[in-house]
Structures are given as C-alpha cells and as structure tokens.
Amino acid sequence: MSIQNKKVSDVMLDIGSFPIVNDSTILKEALEIMDDFRLGIACVIDHNSQLLGIITDGDIRRKLLVVQKPLAAFFIDDVINQAIKNPVTTSSEINLVDAVSLMEEKQVWDLPVVDNSKLVGLLHLHSAAKALLEG
C-alpha cells in the first residue's frame, strides 16, 4: 500500500491499546491508567463511547503550576474537570499524511479517532511516522 493510500485506520491504536477513562474517574486513577500504557494521554468518554475530552501529562503539569488548592484535592477531582473538552480529532477514513499534517499544525502527538461521534481509536505520532517511513 502506498503512502498516499494509507488511512488513519491502518495505523491507529485500537480501543484497549490506549488509556480510556470515563468522566467520573478521579484524576489520580486516570494517571495510574495512563502510566500503565505509557502514552502520556487518556481519552475521556461517556457511557456511549462519545469523546468528552482528553488529558495529557503536559496538561496535568501545566495545571499543577497554577492550581490554587491542596494537591490531594486536585488529585481527587473528576478527570473531566481537568480535561481539554474540545480536543483536535480525526476520522478513521482520513488520509494518514493529512492527519500527520494536522498533528504538525496543531503541535500534538496524539489524535483521538472519532467516527459517528464515537471514539474508535487513537493516532499516535510514533506509529504514524513509522508507517509513513516504511512506505
């Protein structure tokens, strides 16, 4: 398959291969789940698998620098309270080259993949770059 024909669906991480939490998961638990996958991101979904937001290691670091409450209170917040609620996303049918260009433009390493309002995967820059380099 040529680079021009590769779609996001060809290289995205499937459900179960990256951290997914629900909106009422506490931040500490979300961090533990993120640590298990070692990707630095978790997608936040509702009971219908609709993407509500994302949380990244960088988001947490930036929020820790400005949080005005005890650290323990911060870590028991629902993760949705600390999440980016309108993340940049892509579709599984988008051309991989276009998705990587979007990642570069928005300066992100990961794109949640959403089809018909449901989270179906995650495009991670490393797997995308590897697929493009392999041609």
Tab-separated table of C-alpha atoms in Angstrom:
chain	number	residue	atom	x	y	z
A	1	MET	CA	0.000	0.000	0.000
A	2	SER	CA	1.439	3.361	-0.979
A	3	ILE	CA	1.777	6.245	1.461
A	4	GLN	CA	-0.939	8.167	-0.392
A	5	ASN	CA	-3.414	5.305	0.159
A	6	LYS	CA	-2.795	4.773	3.874
A	7	LYS	CA	-5.632	5.830	6.106
A	8	VAL	CA	-5.671	6.617	9.804
A	9	SER	CA	-7.488	3.303	10.369
A	10	ASP	CA	-4.440	1.428	9.018
A	11	VAL	CA	-2.165	2.582	11.847
A	12	MET	CA	-4.334	3.871	14.692
A	13	LEU	CA	-4.249	2.235	18.094
A	14	ASP	CA	-7.430	0.261	18.651
A	15	ILE	CA	-9.703	0.507	21.684
A	16	GLY	CA	-7.955	-1.320	24.524
A	17	SER	CA	-4.500	-0.271	23.295
A	18	PHE	CA	-4.558	3.173	24.903
A	19	PRO	CA	-5.976	4.706	28.084
A	20	ILE	CA	-9.685	5.434	28.168
A	21	VAL	CA	-11.481	6.670	31.279
A	22	ASN	CA	-14.996	7.839	31.958
A	23	ASP	CA	-15.923	11.346	33.010
A	24	SER	CA	-16.330	10.467	36.693
A	25	THR	CA	-12.918	8.790	37.027
A	26	ILE	CA	-10.805	10.697	39.553
A	27	LEU	CA	-7.604	12.265	38.286
A	28	LYS	CA	-5.347	10.023	40.397
A	29	GLU	CA	-6.925	6.896	38.903
A	30	ALA	CA	-6.660	8.357	35.392
A	31	LEU	CA	-2.949	8.978	35.994
A	32	GLU	CA	-2.475	5.375	37.104
A	33	ILE	CA	-4.217	4.120	33.955
A	34	MET	CA	-2.111	6.479	31.809
A	35	ASP	CA	1.020	5.120	33.481
A	36	ASP	CA	0.035	1.541	32.560
A	37	PHE	CA	0.002	2.441	28.847
A	38	ARG	CA	2.939	4.892	28.871
A	39	LEU	CA	1.486	7.121	26.156
A	40	GLY	CA	1.023	10.334	28.126
A	41	ILE	CA	-2.637	10.725	27.182
A	42	ALA	CA	-6.040	9.426	28.223
A	43	CYS	CA	-9.311	9.864	26.376
A	44	VAL	CA	-12.364	10.705	28.458
A	45	ILE	CA	-15.646	9.189	27.250
A	46	ASP	CA	-19.252	8.956	28.356
A	47	HIS	CA	-21.339	5.763	28.646
A	48	ASN	CA	-21.976	5.845	24.858
A	49	SER	CA	-18.247	5.990	23.983
A	50	GLN	CA	-18.646	9.611	22.916
A	51	LEU	CA	-15.404	11.550	23.368
A	52	LEU	CA	-15.798	14.219	26.049
A	53	GLY	CA	-12.166	15.291	26.255
A	54	ILE	CA	-8.551	14.282	26.711
A	55	ILE	CA	-5.999	14.679	29.454
A	56	THR	CA	-2.248	14.605	28.849
A	57	ASP	CA	0.850	14.587	31.008
A	58	GLY	CA	1.576	18.118	29.821
A	59	ASP	CA	-1.927	19.334	30.730
A	60	ILE	CA	-1.503	17.990	34.240
A	61	ARG	CA	1.943	19.552	34.614
A	62	ARG	CA	0.654	22.958	33.465
A	63	LYS	CA	-2.373	22.776	35.777
A	64	LEU	CA	-0.194	21.802	38.754
A	65	LEU	CA	1.767	25.009	38.274
A	66	VAL	CA	-1.358	27.145	38.651
A	67	VAL	CA	-3.658	25.098	40.886
A	68	GLN	CA	-4.740	27.015	43.960
A	69	LYS	CA	-5.820	24.140	46.169
A	70	PRO	CA	-4.109	21.366	48.121
A	71	LEU	CA	-2.532	18.734	45.907
A	72	ALA	CA	-4.644	15.982	47.457
A	73	ALA	CA	-7.814	17.844	46.462
A	74	PHE	CA	-6.508	18.257	42.909
A	75	PHE	CA	-5.949	14.511	42.536
A	76	ILE	CA	-9.474	13.589	43.641
A	77	ASP	CA	-11.137	15.889	41.101
A	78	ASP	CA	-13.108	14.130	38.385
A	79	VAL	CA	-10.775	13.895	35.400
A	80	ILE	CA	-13.271	15.747	33.191
A	81	ASN	CA	-12.751	18.868	35.318
A	82	GLN	CA	-9.089	18.946	34.249
A	83	ALA	CA	-9.536	17.667	30.682
A	84	ILE	CA	-9.360	19.536	27.386
A	85	LYS	CA	-13.005	19.369	26.380
A	86	ASN	CA	-12.677	20.183	22.674
A	87	PRO	CA	-9.595	18.282	21.529
A	88	VAL	CA	-8.427	18.115	17.945
A	89	THR	CA	-9.666	14.823	16.481
A	90	THR	CA	-9.568	12.930	13.215
A	91	SER	CA	-11.639	10.286	11.451
A	92	SER	CA	-10.502	6.747	10.699
A	93	GLU	CA	-11.006	7.313	6.963
A	94	ILE	CA	-8.775	10.399	6.715
A	95	ASN	CA	-5.577	10.009	4.722
A	96	LEU	CA	-2.659	9.363	7.084
A	97	VAL	CA	-0.498	12.076	5.515
A	98	ASP	CA	-3.271	14.631	6.092
A	99	ALA	CA	-3.695	13.521	9.707
A	100	VAL	CA	0.048	13.854	10.365
A	101	SER	CA	-0.019	17.319	8.792
A	102	LEU	CA	-2.832	18.230	11.195
A	103	MET	CA	-0.746	16.909	14.098
A	104	GLU	CA	2.133	19.127	12.984
A	105	GLU	CA	-0.108	22.162	12.515
A	106	LYS	CA	-1.717	21.759	15.952
A	107	GLN	CA	1.571	20.642	17.578
A	108	VAL	CA	0.111	17.467	19.089
A	109	TRP	CA	1.467	13.929	19.350
A	110	ASP	CA	-1.893	12.172	19.506
A	111	LEU	CA	-5.241	12.491	17.786
A	112	PRO	CA	-8.329	10.745	19.103
A	113	VAL	CA	-10.054	8.997	16.200
A	114	VAL	CA	-13.801	9.631	16.204
A	115	ASP	CA	-16.354	8.166	13.803
A	116	ASN	CA	-20.093	8.841	14.125
A	117	SER	CA	-19.450	10.708	17.400
A	118	LYS	CA	-17.813	7.639	18.995
A	119	LEU	CA	-14.181	7.122	19.981
A	120	VAL	CA	-12.798	4.308	17.804
A	121	GLY	CA	-9.044	4.700	18.197
A	122	LEU	CA	-6.044	6.916	18.779
A	123	LEU	CA	-3.490	8.054	16.227
A	124	HIS	CA	-0.099	8.282	17.913
A	125	LEU	CA	2.716	10.134	16.145
A	126	HIS	CA	5.230	7.317	16.573
A	127	SER	CA	3.073	4.712	14.831
A	128	ALA	CA	2.080	7.222	12.150
A	129	ALA	CA	5.706	8.183	11.456
A	130	LYS	CA	6.774	4.536	11.360
A	131	ALA	CA	4.040	3.714	8.828
A	132	LEU	CA	4.998	6.676	6.645
A	133	LEU	CA	8.716	5.823	6.782
A	134	GLU	CA	8.052	2.203	5.853
A	135	GLY	CA	6.141	3.472	2.830
